[in-house]
Short mmCIF file of C-alpha atoms in Angstrom, two decimals:
data_model
loop_
_atom_site.label_atom_id
_atom_site.label_comp_id
_atom_site.label_asym_id
_atom_site.label_seq_id
_atom_site.Cartn_x
_atom_site.Cartn_y
_atom_site.Cartn_z
CA UNK G 919 75.97 -16.06 -97.53
CA UNK G 920 76.52 -16.11 -93.60
CA UNK G 921 72.75 -17.03 -93.16
CA UNK G 922 72.68 -19.51 -95.37
CA UNK G 923 75.93 -20.88 -93.84
CA UNK G 924 73.77 -21.27 -90.43
CA UNK G 925 70.62 -22.30 -91.78
CA UNK G 926 72.40 -25.42 -93.34
CA UNK G 927 74.13 -26.01 -90.37
CA UNK G 928 71.00 -25.76 -87.93
CA UNK G 929 69.45 -28.17 -90.09
CA UNK G 930 72.26 -30.65 -89.92
CA UNK G 931 71.66 -30.39 -86.29
CA UNK G 932 67.70 -31.22 -86.28
CA UNK G 933 68.72 -33.97 -88.38
CA UNK G 934 71.48 -35.24 -86.35
CA UNK G 935 69.42 -34.67 -83.10
CA UNK G 936 66.13 -36.46 -84.54
CA UNK G 937 68.48 -39.31 -85.15
CA UNK G 938 69.99 -39.57 -81.76
CA UNK G 939 66.49 -39.37 -80.25
CA UNK G 940 65.54 -42.55 -81.86
CA UNK G 941 69.08 -44.19 -82.02
CA UNK G 942 69.69 -44.01 -78.10
CA UNK G 943 66.62 -46.59 -77.79
CA UNK G 944 69.27 -49.35 -79.47
CA UNK G 945 71.01 -48.83 -75.92
CA UNK G 946 67.34 -50.40 -74.39
CA UNK G 947 67.52 -54.48 -74.26
CA UNK G 948 63.75 -53.96 -74.26
CA UNK G 949 63.06 -51.43 -76.89
CA UNK G 950 61.43 -52.38 -80.27
CA UNK G 951 63.81 -51.22 -82.42
CA UNK G 952 66.13 -53.64 -84.27
CA UNK G 953 67.91 -51.22 -86.73
CA UNK G 954 68.48 -47.09 -87.09
CA UNK G 955 69.91 -45.67 -90.33
CA UNK G 956 71.00 -42.29 -91.49
CA UNK G 957 71.61 -41.02 -94.78
CA UNK G 958 70.80 -44.25 -96.27
CA UNK G 959 68.63 -46.57 -97.61
CA UNK G 960 65.41 -45.45 -100.27
CA UNK G 961 66.38 -42.40 -101.68
CA UNK G 962 64.11 -39.20 -100.31
CA UNK G 963 63.18 -40.86 -97.24
CA UNK G 964 66.64 -42.05 -95.98
CA UNK G 965 67.80 -39.11 -93.59
CA UNK G 966 66.41 -41.39 -90.63
CA UNK G 967 64.61 -44.62 -90.80
CA UNK G 968 63.83 -46.87 -87.93
CA UNK G 969 63.25 -50.94 -88.36
CA UNK G 970 61.33 -52.39 -85.74
CA UNK G 971 61.18 -56.06 -84.36
CA UNK G 972 58.05 -57.54 -86.10
CA UNK G 973 57.13 -59.33 -83.00
CA UNK G 974 57.17 -55.81 -80.86
CA UNK G 975 56.02 -53.76 -83.41
CA UNK G 976 54.00 -50.69 -82.82
CA UNK G 977 50.59 -50.43 -84.14
CA UNK G 978 50.43 -47.76 -87.39
CA UNK G 979 46.99 -45.61 -87.42
CA UNK G 980 44.50 -48.75 -88.87
CA UNK G 981 46.36 -51.36 -86.20
CA UNK G 982 48.81 -52.90 -88.33
CA UNK G 983 52.31 -53.78 -87.16
CA UNK G 984 54.49 -50.85 -88.65
CA UNK G 985 57.75 -52.28 -89.48
CA UNK G 986 59.72 -49.02 -90.82
CA UNK G 987 59.44 -45.51 -90.48
CA UNK G 988 61.19 -43.38 -92.66
CA UNK G 989 61.56 -39.98 -92.46
CA UNK G 990 62.30 -36.64 -94.63
CA UNK G 991 63.94 -33.92 -92.37
CA UNK G 992 63.60 -30.70 -93.79
CA UNK G 993 64.49 -27.27 -91.02
CA UNK G 994 63.41 -23.88 -91.58
CA UNK G 995 65.32 -20.79 -89.85
CA UNK G 996 62.42 -18.39 -90.10
CA UNK G 997 58.66 -19.22 -89.36
CA UNK G 998 56.45 -20.16 -92.27
CA UNK G 999 54.00 -23.06 -93.99
CA UNK G 1000 53.69 -25.24 -96.78
CA UNK G 1001 50.71 -26.41 -99.18
CA UNK G 1002 49.73 -29.41 -100.53
CA UNK G 1003 51.07 -28.06 -103.98
CA UNK G 1004 54.36 -27.30 -102.77
CA UNK G 1005 54.61 -31.43 -102.25
CA UNK G 1006 54.71 -31.86 -105.83
CA UNK G 1007 57.60 -29.45 -106.26
CA UNK G 1008 60.86 -30.65 -106.39
CA UNK G 1009 62.39 -27.63 -105.14
CA UNK G 1010 60.40 -27.68 -101.63
CA UNK G 1011 63.06 -30.28 -101.07
CA UNK G 1012 66.01 -28.72 -102.74
CA UNK G 1013 65.99 -31.04 -105.36
CA UNK G 1014 65.70 -30.52 -109.22
CA UNK G 1015 63.65 -33.18 -110.87
CA UNK G 1016 61.82 -35.09 -108.28
CA UNK G 1017 59.28 -34.41 -105.64
CA UNK G 1018 58.40 -35.18 -102.21
CA UNK G 1019 55.67 -37.07 -103.38
CA UNK G 1020 57.49 -39.10 -105.84
CA UNK G 1021 59.75 -40.01 -103.55
CA UNK G 1022 57.19 -41.02 -100.98
CA UNK G 1023 55.40 -43.28 -104.04
CA UNK G 1024 58.82 -45.01 -104.97
CA UNK G 1025 59.55 -45.98 -101.31
CA UNK G 1026 55.57 -46.80 -100.63
CA UNK G 1027 55.87 -49.23 -103.81
CA UNK G 1028 59.43 -50.46 -102.44
CA UNK G 1029 57.92 -51.54 -99.12
CA UNK G 1030 54.19 -52.89 -100.51
CA UNK G 1031 56.71 -55.38 -102.79
CA UNK G 1032 58.37 -56.72 -99.71
CA UNK G 1033 55.03 -57.32 -97.77
CA UNK G 1034 56.58 -54.02 -94.94
CA UNK G 1035 53.86 -51.78 -93.64
CA UNK G 1036 55.66 -48.41 -93.33
CA UNK G 1037 55.23 -44.95 -92.96
CA UNK G 1038 56.87 -41.99 -94.52
CA UNK G 1039 57.30 -38.97 -92.48
CA UNK G 1040 57.95 -35.58 -93.23
CA UNK G 1041 59.40 -33.82 -90.05
CA UNK G 1042 59.23 -30.33 -90.36
CA UNK G 1043 59.26 -27.26 -88.11
CA UNK G 1044 57.04 -25.75 -90.53
CA UNK G 1045 53.44 -26.00 -90.52
CA UNK G 1046 50.64 -26.28 -93.13
CA UNK G 1047 49.13 -22.90 -94.28
CA UNK G 1048 46.15 -22.18 -92.49
CA UNK G 1049 44.13 -22.03 -95.77
CA UNK G 1050 45.46 -25.06 -97.48
CA UNK G 1051 42.87 -27.96 -97.77
CA UNK G 1052 45.48 -30.16 -96.71
CA UNK G 1053 45.59 -28.87 -93.04
CA UNK G 1054 42.22 -29.80 -92.56
CA UNK G 1055 42.96 -33.68 -93.33
CA UNK G 1056 45.99 -34.23 -90.89
CA UNK G 1057 44.85 -36.03 -88.32
CA UNK G 1058 46.82 -35.04 -84.85
CA UNK G 1059 45.96 -37.94 -83.04
CA UNK G 1060 48.10 -40.39 -85.65
CA UNK G 1061 49.92 -37.28 -87.52
CA UNK G 1062 48.36 -39.19 -90.70
CA UNK G 1063 46.09 -37.84 -93.40
CA UNK G 1064 42.36 -38.79 -92.63
CA UNK G 1065 42.10 -40.98 -95.99
CA UNK G 1066 38.28 -41.69 -95.70
CA UNK G 1067 37.41 -37.68 -95.08
CA UNK G 1068 39.80 -37.06 -98.32
CA UNK G 1069 38.32 -39.78 -100.80
CA UNK G 1070 34.87 -39.16 -99.74
CA UNK G 1071 33.45 -39.24 -103.23
CA UNK G 1072 33.58 -35.39 -103.43
CA UNK G 1073 34.02 -33.99 -107.07
CA UNK G 1074 36.73 -33.12 -108.99
CA UNK G 1075 35.51 -29.59 -108.46
CA UNK G 1076 35.79 -29.36 -104.69
CA UNK G 1077 39.06 -28.68 -102.71
CA UNK G 1078 39.40 -32.11 -101.94
CA UNK G 1079 39.02 -33.34 -105.39
CA UNK G 1080 41.33 -30.88 -106.81
CA UNK G 1081 43.87 -32.11 -104.45
CA UNK G 1082 43.32 -35.67 -105.60
CA UNK G 1083 43.03 -34.65 -108.99
CA UNK G 1084 46.67 -32.59 -108.62
CA UNK G 1085 48.54 -35.41 -106.97
CA UNK G 1086 47.45 -38.27 -109.16
CA UNK G 1087 48.16 -36.58 -112.18
CA UNK G 1088 51.39 -35.15 -110.93
CA UNK G 1089 52.65 -39.04 -109.88
CA UNK G 1090 50.91 -40.55 -112.88
CA UNK G 1091 48.64 -42.92 -110.73
CA UNK G 1092 44.71 -43.64 -110.13
CA UNK G 1093 43.28 -42.67 -106.95
CA UNK G 1094 43.06 -46.08 -105.70
CA UNK G 1095 46.77 -46.11 -105.88
CA UNK G 1096 47.10 -42.62 -104.58
CA UNK G 1097 44.79 -43.26 -101.49
CA UNK G 1098 46.71 -46.23 -100.86
CA UNK G 1099 50.05 -43.70 -100.65
CA UNK G 1100 48.13 -41.34 -98.39
CA UNK G 1101 47.61 -43.67 -95.90
CA UNK G 1102 51.35 -44.28 -95.53
CA UNK G 1103 52.10 -40.24 -95.20
CA UNK G 1104 52.99 -38.84 -91.89
CA UNK G 1105 53.54 -35.07 -91.19
CA UNK G 1106 55.35 -34.44 -87.79
CA UNK G 1107 54.87 -30.42 -87.80
CA UNK G 1108 56.77 -29.70 -84.59
CA UNK G 1109 56.85 -26.16 -83.14
CA UNK G 1110 60.20 -27.71 -80.67
CA UNK G 1111 63.31 -25.45 -81.14
CA UNK G 1112 66.64 -26.93 -81.22
CA UNK G 1113 67.05 -26.22 -77.79
CA UNK G 1114 63.52 -28.10 -77.34
CA UNK G 1115 65.14 -30.96 -79.03
CA UNK G 1116 68.40 -30.31 -76.78
CA UNK G 1117 66.11 -31.12 -74.03
CA UNK G 1118 64.88 -33.68 -75.61
CA UNK G 1119 67.96 -35.61 -76.39
CA UNK G 1120 69.74 -35.11 -73.01
CA UNK G 1121 66.39 -36.98 -71.32
CA UNK G 1122 67.34 -39.94 -74.07
CA UNK G 1123 70.78 -39.63 -73.16
CA UNK G 1124 70.06 -40.15 -69.54
CA UNK G 1125 67.47 -42.95 -69.87
CA UNK G 1126 69.96 -45.00 -72.11
CA UNK G 1127 73.15 -44.53 -70.55
CA UNK G 1128 74.86 -41.80 -72.78
CA UNK G 1129 76.79 -38.82 -71.65
CA UNK G 1130 74.50 -35.91 -71.30
CA UNK G 1131 74.91 -33.04 -73.33
CA UNK G 1132 77.21 -30.21 -70.83
CA UNK G 1133 74.52 -27.86 -70.27
CA UNK G 1134 76.46 -24.78 -70.28
CA UNK G 1135 77.94 -25.66 -73.92
CA UNK G 1136 76.19 -24.19 -77.02
CA UNK G 1137 76.77 -27.31 -78.91
CA UNK G 1138 76.67 -30.66 -78.54
CA UNK G 1139 78.89 -34.31 -79.26
CA UNK G 1140 75.75 -35.48 -80.93
CA UNK G 1141 75.42 -32.53 -83.34
CA UNK G 1142 78.32 -33.68 -85.76
CA UNK G 1143 79.67 -36.97 -84.80
CA UNK G 1144 77.04 -38.54 -86.89
CA UNK G 1145 77.95 -37.01 -90.10
CA UNK G 1146 81.88 -38.32 -89.43
CA UNK G 1147 80.55 -41.76 -89.00
CA UNK G 1148 78.66 -41.23 -92.52
CA UNK G 1149 81.89 -40.14 -94.19
CA UNK G 1150 83.10 -43.33 -92.78
CA UNK G 1151 80.33 -45.23 -94.22
CA UNK G 1152 79.09 -46.15 -91.13
CA UNK G 1153 75.24 -45.63 -91.52
CA UNK G 1154 73.28 -48.31 -90.49
CA UNK G 1155 73.16 -49.61 -86.96
CA UNK G 1156 71.73 -53.12 -85.08
CA UNK G 1157 71.93 -52.93 -81.16
CA UNK G 1158 75.31 -54.14 -81.14
CA UNK G 1159 76.99 -52.39 -83.73
CA UNK G 1160 75.74 -49.18 -82.05
CA UNK G 1161 76.60 -49.76 -78.82
CA UNK G 1162 80.34 -50.84 -80.04
CA UNK G 1163 80.26 -47.61 -81.70
CA UNK G 1164 79.30 -45.28 -78.96
CA UNK G 1165 81.85 -46.93 -76.88
CA UNK G 1166 84.63 -46.33 -79.33
CA UNK G 1167 83.53 -42.66 -79.39
CA UNK G 1168 83.54 -42.63 -75.64
CA UNK G 1169 79.63 -42.01 -75.53
CA UNK G 1170 79.05 -44.46 -73.13
CA UNK G 1171 78.63 -43.24 -69.53
CA UNK G 1172 81.00 -44.37 -67.13
CA UNK G 1173 78.95 -44.89 -64.08
CA UNK G 1174 75.89 -46.36 -63.98
CA UNK G 1175 72.85 -44.48 -65.01
CA UNK G 1176 70.65 -44.53 -61.78
CA UNK G 1177 67.71 -44.15 -64.05
CA UNK G 1178 64.45 -41.97 -63.03
CA UNK G 1179 61.66 -43.75 -64.41
CA UNK G 1180 58.57 -41.61 -66.12
CA UNK G 1181 55.19 -42.84 -66.76
CA UNK G 1182 52.73 -41.51 -69.13
CA UNK G 1183 49.28 -40.86 -69.59
CA UNK G 1184 48.25 -39.88 -73.50
CA UNK G 1185 45.49 -39.30 -75.03
CA UNK G 1186 47.04 -37.87 -78.22
CA UNK G 1187 50.79 -37.91 -79.69
CA UNK G 1188 53.33 -35.67 -79.56
CA UNK G 1189 54.75 -34.91 -82.98
CA UNK G 1190 58.49 -36.17 -82.27
CA UNK G 1191 58.28 -37.43 -78.66
CA UNK G 1192 56.68 -40.37 -78.81
CA UNK G 1193 55.71 -41.31 -74.49
CA UNK G 1194 55.89 -44.88 -75.75
CA UNK G 1195 59.79 -44.47 -76.66
CA UNK G 1196 60.96 -43.36 -73.61
CA UNK G 1197 58.04 -43.99 -70.83
CA UNK G 1198 58.46 -47.25 -68.71
CA UNK G 1199 54.70 -47.46 -68.99
CA UNK G 1200 52.04 -45.90 -70.87
CA UNK G 1201 48.30 -45.67 -70.13
CA UNK G 1202 47.09 -45.19 -74.05
CA UNK G 1203 43.72 -43.89 -73.87
CA UNK G 1204 43.92 -42.31 -77.65
CA UNK G 1205 41.67 -44.81 -79.17
CA UNK G 1206 39.10 -43.73 -76.92
CA UNK G 1207 39.17 -40.28 -78.81
CA UNK G 1208 38.84 -39.07 -82.63
CA UNK G 1209 41.29 -36.54 -82.88
CA UNK G 1210 40.88 -34.44 -79.55
CA UNK G 1211 37.16 -35.34 -79.45
CA UNK G 1212 36.26 -38.14 -77.22
CA UNK G 1213 34.15 -40.87 -78.92
CA UNK G 1214 31.14 -41.57 -76.18
CA UNK G 1215 30.66 -38.84 -73.56
CA UNK G 1216 29.79 -41.27 -71.00
CA UNK G 1217 33.56 -42.95 -71.26
CA UNK G 1218 34.96 -40.30 -69.31
CA UNK G 1219 33.28 -41.29 -65.93
CA UNK G 1220 32.55 -44.84 -66.84
CA UNK G 1221 36.02 -45.81 -68.56
CA UNK G 1222 38.53 -43.54 -68.70
CA UNK G 1223 38.35 -42.32 -64.85
CA UNK G 1224 38.63 -45.99 -63.44
CA UNK G 1225 41.46 -46.67 -66.05
CA UNK G 1226 43.44 -43.82 -64.85
CA UNK G 1227 42.96 -44.57 -61.10
CA UNK G 1228 43.95 -48.40 -61.75
CA UNK G 1229 47.08 -47.26 -63.59
CA UNK G 1230 48.24 -44.96 -61.25
CA UNK G 1231 47.76 -46.41 -57.52
CA UNK G 1232 49.96 -49.28 -58.75
CA UNK G 1233 52.90 -47.18 -60.10
CA UNK G 1234 55.91 -47.74 -57.70
CA UNK G 1235 57.48 -44.50 -55.76
CA UNK G 1236 61.30 -43.53 -55.81
CA UNK G 1237 61.89 -42.33 -52.08
CA UNK G 1238 57.96 -41.35 -52.28
CA UNK G 1239 58.19 -39.32 -55.61
CA UNK G 1240 56.45 -40.33 -58.88
CA UNK G 1241 57.62 -38.87 -62.30
CA UNK G 1242 54.59 -38.64 -65.07
CA UNK G 1243 54.41 -37.47 -68.38
CA UNK G 1244 50.59 -36.20 -69.03
CA UNK G 1245 49.95 -35.66 -72.75
CA UNK G 1246 46.39 -35.07 -72.43
CA UNK G 1247 43.40 -33.44 -71.99
CA UNK G 1248 42.57 -30.67 -69.43
CA UNK G 1249 40.08 -33.24 -67.81
CA UNK G 1250 42.69 -36.31 -67.44
CA UNK G 1251 45.18 -33.87 -65.86
CA UNK G 1252 42.94 -33.13 -63.33
CA UNK G 1253 41.64 -36.47 -63.07
CA UNK G 1254 45.33 -37.69 -62.68
CA UNK G 1255 45.78 -34.86 -59.85
CA UNK G 1256 42.36 -36.08 -58.00
CA UNK G 1257 43.85 -39.80 -57.59
CA UNK G 1258 47.27 -38.52 -56.46
CA UNK G 1259 45.49 -35.94 -54.12
CA UNK G 1260 46.91 -33.90 -51.49
CA UNK G 1261 46.68 -37.19 -48.98
CA UNK G 1262 48.15 -39.79 -51.47
CA UNK G 1263 51.57 -39.60 -49.93
CA UNK G 1264 53.33 -39.22 -52.96
CA UNK G 1265 55.46 -35.65 -54.08
CA UNK G 1266 54.72 -35.69 -57.92
CA UNK G 1267 57.45 -34.87 -60.75
CA UNK G 1268 55.73 -33.57 -63.94
CA UNK G 1269 57.29 -33.00 -67.36
CA UNK G 1270 55.71 -29.79 -69.03
CA UNK G 1271 56.44 -28.49 -72.10
CA UNK G 1272 57.08 -24.85 -71.33
CA UNK G 1273 57.85 -24.94 -74.50
CA UNK G 1274 61.34 -26.41 -73.71
CA UNK G 1275 60.79 -29.85 -72.09
CA UNK G 1276 61.31 -29.34 -67.99
CA UNK G 1277 60.81 -31.39 -64.87
CA UNK G 1278 58.49 -29.26 -62.77
CA UNK G 1279 57.47 -30.68 -59.09
CA UNK G 1280 55.81 -28.66 -56.16
CA UNK G 1281 59.45 -28.11 -54.25
CA UNK G 1282 61.04 -27.16 -57.73
CA UNK G 1283 62.07 -23.80 -56.30
CA UNK G 1284 61.39 -21.29 -53.53
CA UNK G 1285 58.54 -18.74 -54.12
CA UNK G 1286 58.89 -14.76 -53.68
CA UNK G 1287 57.09 -11.90 -54.52
CA UNK G 1288 58.24 -11.57 -58.14
CA UNK G 1289 55.81 -14.98 -58.74
CA UNK G 1290 52.56 -14.19 -60.28
CA UNK G 1291 49.35 -14.49 -58.33
CA UNK G 1292 45.94 -14.05 -59.08
CA UNK G 1293 43.48 -11.13 -60.36
CA UNK G 1294 39.95 -12.32 -60.09
CA UNK G 1295 36.74 -10.84 -61.64
CA UNK G 1296 33.11 -11.38 -60.52
CA UNK G 1297 30.13 -10.75 -63.07
CA UNK G 1298 26.36 -11.67 -62.23
CA UNK G 1299 24.97 -13.80 -64.80
CA UNK G 1300 21.42 -13.95 -63.60
CA UNK G 1301 20.07 -13.20 -59.99
CA UNK G 1302 17.97 -16.35 -59.76
CA UNK G 1303 20.43 -18.53 -61.53
CA UNK G 1304 22.52 -21.24 -59.59
CA UNK G 1305 26.07 -22.37 -59.93
CA UNK G 1306 29.20 -20.32 -60.70
CA UNK G 1307 31.09 -20.24 -63.86
CA UNK G 1308 34.94 -20.23 -63.52
CA UNK G 1309 36.92 -19.21 -66.37
CA UNK G 1310 40.69 -19.72 -65.30
CA UNK G 1311 42.41 -17.97 -68.20
CA UNK G 1312 46.35 -18.98 -67.78
CA UNK G 1313 47.63 -19.49 -71.16
CA UNK G 1314 44.67 -17.97 -73.26
CA UNK G 1315 41.78 -15.72 -72.24
CA UNK G 1316 38.91 -17.92 -71.74
CA UNK G 1317 36.05 -15.45 -70.86
CA UNK G 1318 34.64 -14.66 -74.07
CA UNK G 1319 34.36 -18.37 -75.27
CA UNK G 1320 32.91 -19.29 -71.87
CA UNK G 1321 29.89 -16.64 -72.29
CA UNK G 1322 29.63 -17.79 -75.55
CA UNK G 1323 29.00 -21.37 -74.49
CA UNK G 1324 26.83 -20.32 -71.38
CA UNK G 1325 24.56 -18.40 -73.88
CA UNK G 1326 24.47 -21.55 -76.39
CA UNK G 1327 23.92 -24.31 -73.76
CA UNK G 1328 20.99 -22.75 -71.78
CA UNK G 1329 22.73 -23.11 -68.46
CA UNK G 1330 21.40 -20.83 -66.06
CA UNK G 1331 24.46 -19.74 -63.51
CA UNK G 1332 24.29 -16.98 -60.73
CA UNK G 1333 27.72 -15.62 -61.65
CA UNK G 1334 30.90 -15.81 -63.40
CA UNK G 1335 34.35 -15.79 -62.07
CA UNK G 1336 37.05 -15.05 -63.69
CA UNK G 1337 41.06 -16.04 -62.93
CA UNK G 1338 43.95 -14.61 -64.48
CA UNK G 1339 47.61 -14.42 -63.29
CA UNK G 1340 48.67 -11.12 -62.21
CA UNK G 1341 51.36 -11.13 -64.75
CA UNK G 1342 49.20 -11.42 -67.59
CA UNK G 1343 47.77 -14.37 -69.93
CA UNK G 1344 50.30 -16.00 -71.71
CA UNK G 1345 52.05 -19.80 -72.22
CA UNK G 1346 54.64 -18.25 -69.83
CA UNK G 1347 53.02 -16.68 -66.97
CA UNK G 1348 53.60 -19.86 -65.03
CA UNK G 1349 57.24 -20.34 -63.68
CA UNK G 1350 57.81 -23.67 -62.25
CA UNK G 1351 55.81 -26.65 -60.50
CA UNK G 1352 55.98 -24.84 -57.08
CA UNK G 1353 54.36 -21.49 -58.68
CA UNK G 1354 51.66 -24.01 -60.54
CA UNK G 1355 50.74 -25.84 -57.12
CA UNK G 1356 50.91 -22.34 -55.64
CA UNK G 1357 48.59 -21.06 -57.92
CA UNK G 1358 46.32 -24.28 -57.83
CA UNK G 1359 46.21 -24.01 -53.71
CA UNK G 1360 45.09 -19.88 -54.03
CA UNK G 1361 42.42 -20.82 -56.25
CA UNK G 1362 41.39 -23.28 -54.50
CA UNK G 1363 41.09 -21.42 -51.49
CA UNK G 1364 39.70 -18.46 -53.38
CA UNK G 1365 36.40 -21.12 -53.89
CA UNK G 1366 36.52 -22.00 -50.30
CA UNK G 1367 36.32 -18.31 -48.78
CA UNK G 1368 33.61 -17.49 -51.76
CA UNK G 1369 31.15 -20.36 -50.01
CA UNK G 1370 32.04 -19.34 -46.94
CA UNK G 1371 31.16 -15.98 -47.18
CA UNK G 1372 27.81 -17.11 -48.54
CA UNK G 1373 27.09 -19.98 -46.16
CA UNK G 1374 23.76 -20.64 -48.45
CA UNK G 1375 25.92 -21.49 -51.47
CA UNK G 1376 28.10 -24.00 -49.87
CA UNK G 1377 26.86 -26.82 -52.00
CA UNK G 1378 26.69 -24.40 -55.23
CA UNK G 1379 28.41 -26.51 -57.92
CA UNK G 1380 31.43 -24.80 -59.77
CA UNK G 1381 31.82 -25.39 -63.68
CA UNK G 1382 35.50 -25.08 -64.52
CA UNK G 1383 36.83 -23.90 -67.86
CA UNK G 1384 40.68 -24.16 -67.85
CA UNK G 1385 43.17 -23.28 -70.20
CA UNK G 1386 46.33 -23.57 -68.39
CA UNK G 1387 49.45 -26.13 -68.24
CA UNK G 1388 48.44 -29.43 -67.45
CA UNK G 1389 50.91 -29.05 -64.23
CA UNK G 1390 48.39 -26.84 -63.10
CA UNK G 1391 45.86 -28.57 -63.83
CA UNK G 1392 46.55 -31.59 -61.95
CA UNK G 1393 47.94 -29.71 -58.97
CA UNK G 1394 44.20 -27.94 -58.98
CA UNK G 1395 42.79 -31.72 -59.45
CA UNK G 1396 44.86 -32.11 -56.21
CA UNK G 1397 42.75 -29.66 -54.85
CA UNK G 1398 39.09 -31.09 -55.29
CA UNK G 1399 38.16 -31.96 -51.61
CA UNK G 1400 38.26 -27.87 -51.62
CA UNK G 1401 36.59 -27.20 -54.69
CA UNK G 1402 33.47 -29.64 -55.34
CA UNK G 1403 30.94 -30.09 -56.30
CA UNK G 1404 32.19 -29.07 -59.28
CA UNK G 1405 31.75 -29.87 -63.09
CA UNK G 1406 34.50 -30.15 -65.92
CA UNK G 1407 34.10 -28.56 -69.34
CA UNK G 1408 36.34 -29.42 -72.46
CA UNK G 1409 37.27 -26.82 -75.31
CA UNK G 1410 36.63 -28.22 -79.23
CA UNK G 1411 40.15 -27.24 -80.15
CA UNK G 1412 39.76 -28.79 -83.69
CA UNK G 1413 36.60 -27.45 -84.48
CA UNK G 1414 35.43 -31.25 -84.66
CA UNK G 1415 31.97 -30.19 -83.53
CA UNK G 1416 31.23 -26.27 -82.67
CA UNK G 1417 34.39 -25.02 -81.42
CA UNK G 1418 32.84 -24.93 -78.11
CA UNK G 1419 32.88 -26.37 -75.03
CA UNK G 1420 31.35 -29.47 -73.39
CA UNK G 1421 30.73 -31.25 -70.37
CA UNK G 1422 33.44 -33.81 -69.53
CA UNK G 1423 33.46 -35.25 -65.71
CA UNK G 1424 31.67 -33.70 -62.14
CA UNK G 1425 32.61 -35.00 -58.62
CA UNK G 1426 30.50 -35.53 -57.59
CA UNK G 1427 28.13 -36.34 -60.19
CA UNK G 1428 25.29 -34.26 -60.39
CA UNK G 1429 22.47 -36.79 -59.81
CA UNK G 1430 23.97 -37.18 -56.08
CA UNK G 1431 24.71 -33.42 -55.43
CA UNK G 1432 21.53 -32.13 -53.20
CA UNK G 1433 19.44 -29.32 -54.08
CA UNK G 1434 21.37 -26.22 -54.27
CA UNK G 1435 20.14 -23.56 -51.46
#
């Protein structure tokens, strides 16, 4: 019984913090949010809904102006997953007669009848089961279903066909209407804990002039008050009514907020925390990619790099500091560091999910002997080869994948240098911005020392394969002068191509490098 009470309470906290992340934007006079609702509206997708200003509405995954986002929140106390069959079961949403899919169909028909483009979103801390057909059809770029792939004409006996048949028969509709409904479904599958949401809430409060949650308290004033408002039948808010309600509750900051302006660079979306919602300006490179795979490999150099440079060099600084949120590929995190290198005169603060959102900077903590350094391993690959492959293994071990790529690509390199933190490979192996910066400096110095020890290899190209926090990769990019000539590689995480590496950027381009001695 006690566990059930705790789970229900945590579920309420999850929903409340999600509400405040969106509702706080009503206090921003320049946001595109018109209204936000809580436990009201269309049944089944009434946990939270957002109405956007039609003149400033964000585009959906097919470029249509999105008018409504309607959310069904489902919190789980324990790790787990769901399947496409669960979405047809009323029990999955603790109902008795109506499934999540049926409620989605009702909402879809309502919005369609009113000429409103909407997105119907399941927000949950569970993922899709690894073996379920649904998992392969949720696009990480938009968090929508890939309807073209799902409705590809495959036979009813195929896995896709069985899913379509089950859903269509459950809903009592034909495939044409099912395809339209699937195009409106969204899946925000988050790994953020309640503590992670608290950090996001703190950011939202600071940015929009609300009192920030006390850092030493077990709960926040935002975890329960919205349910009290619902009890008083206050469930929908405009800019004016929300500000009045917050003022009445004493939630508006008494002193003017000294805003910290964050600028974003993104090539993909975070499930709950879209950079556009809280950054002053975002360089949106998402359209250049099909999921995690770049549409045109030449775009790394020809399109993306010039846009990154132009965007970063015009950003204002605050006392010589600039804050960035980089939700992007390894290559772009490195490229941002190259632009804002050690000679740029800017001290860069970085948002880093580790897994809770933190602000990292090169001066955020003093370093000590407790901070890990590098452990290097060298392996000869081809005595007649030229160049070094460098497997930078911080968050995951890359050696095996790098060896596989080198064997398949035909790239003839002299040696393999593997770099691992002395504390071990893990998501927690880098402790701070200062630690990340120190590790980047140490790696760059190792590369320089290797070249100095072997004069005939000073023009030898390093091939970097990196698995690390973006903050580390950014700081490594700042050391480009000591690292180049070098080439960067991206890993095919989504298994869109071959679950291996492909080259991305080179500094300088390979064709401009003199022959290696």
